[in-house]
Amino acid sequence: MTERAKSSEGSEMRILVTGATGTVGKPLVTRLLDTLAQVRVATTSPQTARERFGNAPEYVEFDFERPETWGSALEQINRMFLLFPPAVGVTPVREFIDAADRVGVGHVAYLSILGAEKLPVLPHRRLEKHLVRADLAYTFLRASWFMQNLSGIHRPEITADDEIYIPAGDGRLGFVDTSDVAAVAATVLTEAGYENRTLDLTGPESMDFDAVAAVFSDVLDRRITYADPSRFAFARHMYRRGVPTSIIVFMGIEYSIVRLGVSGRTTDDVATVLDRSPRTVRQFVTDHAELFSEN
Ligand SMILES: NC(=O)c1ccc[n+]([C@@H]2O[C@H](COP(=O)([O-])OP(=O)(O)OC[C@H]3O[C@@H](n4cnc5c(N)ncnc54)[C@H](OP(=O)(O)O)[C@@H]3O)[C@@H](O)[C@H]2O)c1
């Protein structure tokens, strides 16, 4: 029988992954399955998750808003990847942190947002503060804007209209690939030395969306432009697309901040943890070119 990895307390390393079916969680589970840790996938839909990951991880039905699901999720867990699903309020996640603390989860890697320290009202920052107050070790993974937003929520306008349709002005971002965020999370959870630290996770380049559109045009060999709609036009368009109002409001605030030009910094944290350069936007578009082919 394979010897399982041990946590610093000497017990078997058992890692609970919340948001396991999300853009960070999927590559994270895949990476953790390559380690000796026992991985537990927490999801509202275990059957769907099993179809993706197979029989290697454990599965548990888990819902932040249903405390009766927390006990079996946390049983024997000593490490955890935690995220805040935007549709869930701060209170259930805070209470879940308290439950994890009570049962002795030793270390939480928490997915937060780059610059959270400057935004005290941001749910992510409120949860960071709660983790600091709790009696467990934490690592804040403050991530920049995910490249996967381009292949996710913003993909329809790229494929149908050859446009990046985002109201961010000429604000710049340090676009990060979620596979790099996942790789850092896997390292933080399985290696010692990251307790009570904050990592600012960005890609290697600070770019505005005109520059991103130029990369798309070059790689896809067709002209992709950056539309930069007004915030009102963006909100109306997303509403007509059927995007939930809470997400439209969140994006409106997010892109207003990007427009201010305060979101573009890059850091060396991904390179330092992974001992390699983070992935570029060009690599991302090249690897996922088929997702952006014309409708
Ligand atoms: N997008 C960005 O550019 C960016 C940048 C930095 C940080 N972030 C932060 O990253 C987080 C989102 O991460 P992501 O993009 O990997 O996730 P995601 O793709 O948005 O997926 C959301 C995940 O949350 C889970 N979930 C939803 N409701 C739940 C509930 N009631 N109980 C338990 N689980 C629930 C879903 O799991 P099931 O459906 O399987 O239950 C799913 O795995 C957010 O906090 C966001 O603010 C995003």
XYZ file of C-alpha atoms in Angstrom, residues 3-293:
291
model
C 2.414 5.427 2.167
C 0.340 8.588 2.411
C 1.935 11.997 3.012
C 2.061 13.100 6.624
C 1.039 16.497 7.953
C 3.438 18.316 10.298
C 1.514 16.792 13.224
C 2.482 13.336 11.911
C -1.035 12.300 10.915
C -1.984 11.408 7.362
C -2.343 14.523 5.216
C -6.029 14.862 4.359
C -6.950 17.861 2.267
C -10.484 19.162 1.781
C -10.960 21.118 -1.459
C -13.932 23.489 -1.490
C -14.876 24.925 -4.883
C -13.341 21.740 -6.314
C -15.370 22.002 -9.513
C -14.402 25.644 -10.126
C -11.748 27.200 -12.344
C -9.065 26.916 -9.651
C -10.435 23.819 -7.916
C -10.347 21.565 -11.002
C -6.614 21.929 -11.722
C -5.944 21.921 -7.968
C -7.623 18.533 -7.419
C -5.766 17.114 -10.421
C -2.442 18.329 -8.993
C -3.162 17.103 -5.472
C -3.997 13.650 -6.827
C -0.351 13.478 -7.971
C 0.812 13.902 -4.372
C 0.630 11.412 -1.522
C -2.099 13.385 0.257
C -5.638 12.045 0.573
C -7.902 14.464 -1.333
C -11.547 15.091 -0.465
C -13.662 16.870 -3.071
C -16.361 19.055 -1.490
C -19.174 19.836 -3.877
C -22.905 20.358 -3.978
C -22.962 17.734 -6.748
C -20.675 14.736 -5.978
C -21.954 12.665 -8.906
C -20.947 15.319 -11.468
C -17.569 15.744 -9.788
C -16.963 11.982 -9.829
C -17.535 11.970 -13.578
C -14.667 14.440 -13.862
C -12.125 13.157 -11.346
C -12.900 9.418 -11.213
C -12.445 7.262 -8.125
C -9.100 8.595 -6.828
C -10.393 11.319 -4.482
C -13.017 11.014 -1.754
C -16.275 12.871 -2.374
C -18.537 14.634 0.055
C -21.754 16.507 -0.507
C -21.033 19.958 0.831
C -22.893 23.240 0.876
C -21.714 26.361 2.726
C -25.377 27.169 3.280
C -26.257 23.767 4.791
C -24.314 23.342 8.049
C -25.581 19.754 8.317
C -23.150 18.911 5.452
C -20.078 20.326 7.222
C -19.395 17.523 9.716
C -18.711 14.770 7.186
C -16.761 17.239 5.013
C -14.399 18.125 7.869
C -13.994 14.696 9.436
C -10.246 13.938 9.875
C -9.272 16.868 7.641
C -6.063 18.684 8.564
C -5.658 21.000 5.551
C -8.142 22.834 3.406
C -8.425 24.904 0.243
C -11.115 27.494 0.871
C -12.840 29.882 -1.488
C -15.718 32.284 -1.212
C -18.373 31.526 -3.843
C -19.751 34.963 -4.755
C -23.358 33.744 -4.542
C -22.879 32.680 -0.902
C -22.889 35.328 1.841
C -19.951 36.006 4.139
C -21.740 34.659 7.251
C -21.958 30.966 6.239
C -18.315 30.916 5.148
C -17.268 32.601 8.404
C -19.214 30.022 10.405
C -17.680 27.232 8.341
C -14.202 28.586 9.201
C -15.177 28.459 12.884
C -16.293 24.838 12.461
C -12.988 23.949 10.749
C -11.104 25.646 13.570
C -13.085 23.725 16.199
C -12.362 20.303 14.684
C -8.634 21.053 14.377
C -8.006 21.810 10.705
C -4.414 23.006 10.938
C -3.887 25.014 7.761
C -6.192 26.808 5.316
C -5.105 28.069 1.896
C -7.638 30.765 1.117
C -8.299 32.119 -2.391
C -8.563 35.890 -2.159
C -8.212 38.842 -4.517
C -5.121 40.901 -5.324
C -5.328 44.185 -3.428
C -7.849 42.856 -0.867
C -5.845 44.519 1.913
C -6.962 47.931 0.577
C -10.671 47.029 0.447
C -11.954 46.406 4.011
C -15.580 45.961 2.890
C -14.694 43.288 0.329
C -16.102 39.902 1.477
C -12.717 38.321 0.736
C -10.966 40.770 3.082
C -13.529 40.233 5.820
C -12.931 36.495 5.589
C -9.147 37.005 5.608
C -9.506 38.917 8.866
C -11.653 36.148 10.295
C -8.998 33.569 9.394
C -6.305 35.647 11.120
C -8.418 35.693 14.277
C -9.000 31.918 14.166
C -6.629 29.475 15.768
C -5.391 27.910 12.533
C -2.569 28.642 10.118
C -3.574 30.408 6.923
C -2.066 31.272 3.574
C -3.777 34.012 1.591
C -3.593 33.435 -2.144
C -4.442 36.902 -3.441
C -4.920 36.310 -7.126
C -5.034 38.788 -9.967
C -7.671 38.624 -12.738
C -7.969 35.077 -14.111
C -7.152 34.535 -17.810
C -9.982 31.971 -17.645
C -12.505 34.840 -17.450
C -11.750 35.285 -21.158
C -12.642 31.656 -21.937
C -15.520 31.764 -19.422
C -17.888 34.667 -18.924
C -16.367 36.819 -21.709
C -16.045 34.103 -24.327
C -19.420 34.605 -26.118
C -18.499 38.089 -27.420
C -15.075 36.891 -28.585
C -16.477 33.962 -30.558
C -19.616 35.673 -31.893
C -18.477 39.294 -32.386
C -14.652 39.127 -32.408
C -14.723 41.518 -29.453
C -13.428 41.595 -25.922
C -16.458 43.280 -24.350
C -15.327 44.589 -20.961
C -15.719 48.121 -19.498
C -12.198 48.439 -18.125
C -10.932 51.491 -20.057
C -7.184 51.374 -20.483
C -6.709 49.856 -17.038
C -4.042 47.182 -16.864
C -4.079 43.783 -15.170
C -1.455 41.182 -14.285
C -3.501 38.361 -15.846
C -2.896 35.028 -14.100
C -3.670 31.530 -15.347
C -5.736 29.538 -12.837
C -3.495 26.542 -13.488
C -0.690 28.594 -11.888
C -2.940 29.591 -8.974
C -3.769 25.893 -8.511
C -0.105 24.891 -8.697
C 0.750 27.413 -5.981
C -2.192 26.247 -3.848
C -1.059 22.614 -4.166
C 2.471 23.558 -3.081
C 1.242 25.633 -0.155
C -0.980 22.795 1.051
C 1.547 19.983 0.744
C 4.859 21.626 1.666
C 5.916 23.325 4.899
C 6.867 26.986 5.181
C 3.799 28.813 3.890
C 1.929 29.134 7.175
C 0.580 32.606 8.008
C 1.813 34.145 4.784
C 0.260 36.139 1.963
C 1.118 35.429 -1.667
C 0.186 37.905 -4.403
C -0.397 35.785 -7.498
C -0.094 37.457 -10.894
C 1.061 36.545 -14.337
C 4.364 37.864 -15.715
C 2.991 40.858 -17.673
C 0.888 43.916 -16.919
C -1.386 44.456 -19.927
C -4.443 46.465 -20.918
C -7.233 44.867 -22.955
C -6.038 46.457 -26.211
C -2.795 44.530 -25.755
C -4.739 41.358 -24.933
C -6.871 41.817 -28.074
C -3.669 42.154 -30.121
C -2.440 38.802 -28.748
C -5.787 37.187 -29.613
C -5.639 38.600 -33.179
C -2.103 37.353 -33.667
C -2.664 33.860 -32.253
C -6.131 33.271 -33.759
C -5.193 34.866 -37.075
C -8.347 37.014 -37.213
C -8.988 40.540 -35.953
C -10.190 40.704 -32.334
C -10.845 44.192 -30.941
C -11.351 45.590 -27.471
C -14.835 47.175 -27.283
C -14.576 49.070 -23.961
C -18.358 49.671 -23.635
C -19.829 52.102 -21.118
C -20.683 50.522 -17.781
C -24.376 50.958 -18.543
C -24.113 49.303 -21.984
C -22.103 46.466 -20.420
C -24.684 45.920 -17.669
C -27.572 45.940 -20.179
C -25.765 43.526 -22.495
C -24.958 41.091 -19.672
C -28.523 41.330 -18.363
C -29.873 40.434 -21.828
C -27.454 37.521 -21.924
C -29.078 36.252 -18.711
C -26.090 36.788 -16.417
C -27.327 36.980 -12.780
C -27.687 40.542 -11.461
C -25.334 39.887 -8.517
C -22.549 38.939 -10.935
C -23.231 41.999 -13.150
C -23.030 44.276 -10.110
C -19.816 42.587 -8.934
C -18.220 42.936 -12.387
C -19.322 46.586 -12.580
C -17.463 47.373 -9.351
C -14.493 45.242 -10.350
C -14.025 46.910 -13.752
C -14.512 50.387 -12.261
C -11.525 49.621 -10.028
C -9.514 48.349 -13.010
C -10.356 51.595 -14.914
C -8.715 53.554 -12.098
C -5.397 51.998 -13.114
C -4.619 50.514 -9.710
C -4.800 46.793 -10.584
C -1.879 46.340 -12.955
C 1.020 45.371 -10.747
C 2.847 42.083 -11.170
C 4.806 40.148 -8.557
C 7.385 37.352 -8.431
C 5.379 35.193 -6.012
C 4.246 32.568 -8.561
C 7.784 32.229 -9.910
C 9.261 32.040 -6.417
C 6.899 29.273 -5.249
C 6.928 27.252 -8.475
C 10.532 27.925 -9.487
C 9.415 28.728 -13.031
C 7.832 31.680 -14.825
C 4.060 32.079 -14.659
C 2.137 31.456 -17.854
C 1.592 34.299 -20.294
C -1.607 35.440 -22.016
C -0.074 34.283 -25.307
C 0.444 30.758 -23.951
C -3.113 30.749 -22.622
C -4.704 31.827 -25.924
C -2.506 29.412 -27.882
C -3.390 26.460 -25.639
C -7.117 27.252 -25.724
C -7.416 28.551 -29.292
C -10.172 26.057 -30.140
C -12.400 27.626 -27.459
C -12.213 30.946 -29.279
C -12.981 29.739 -32.799
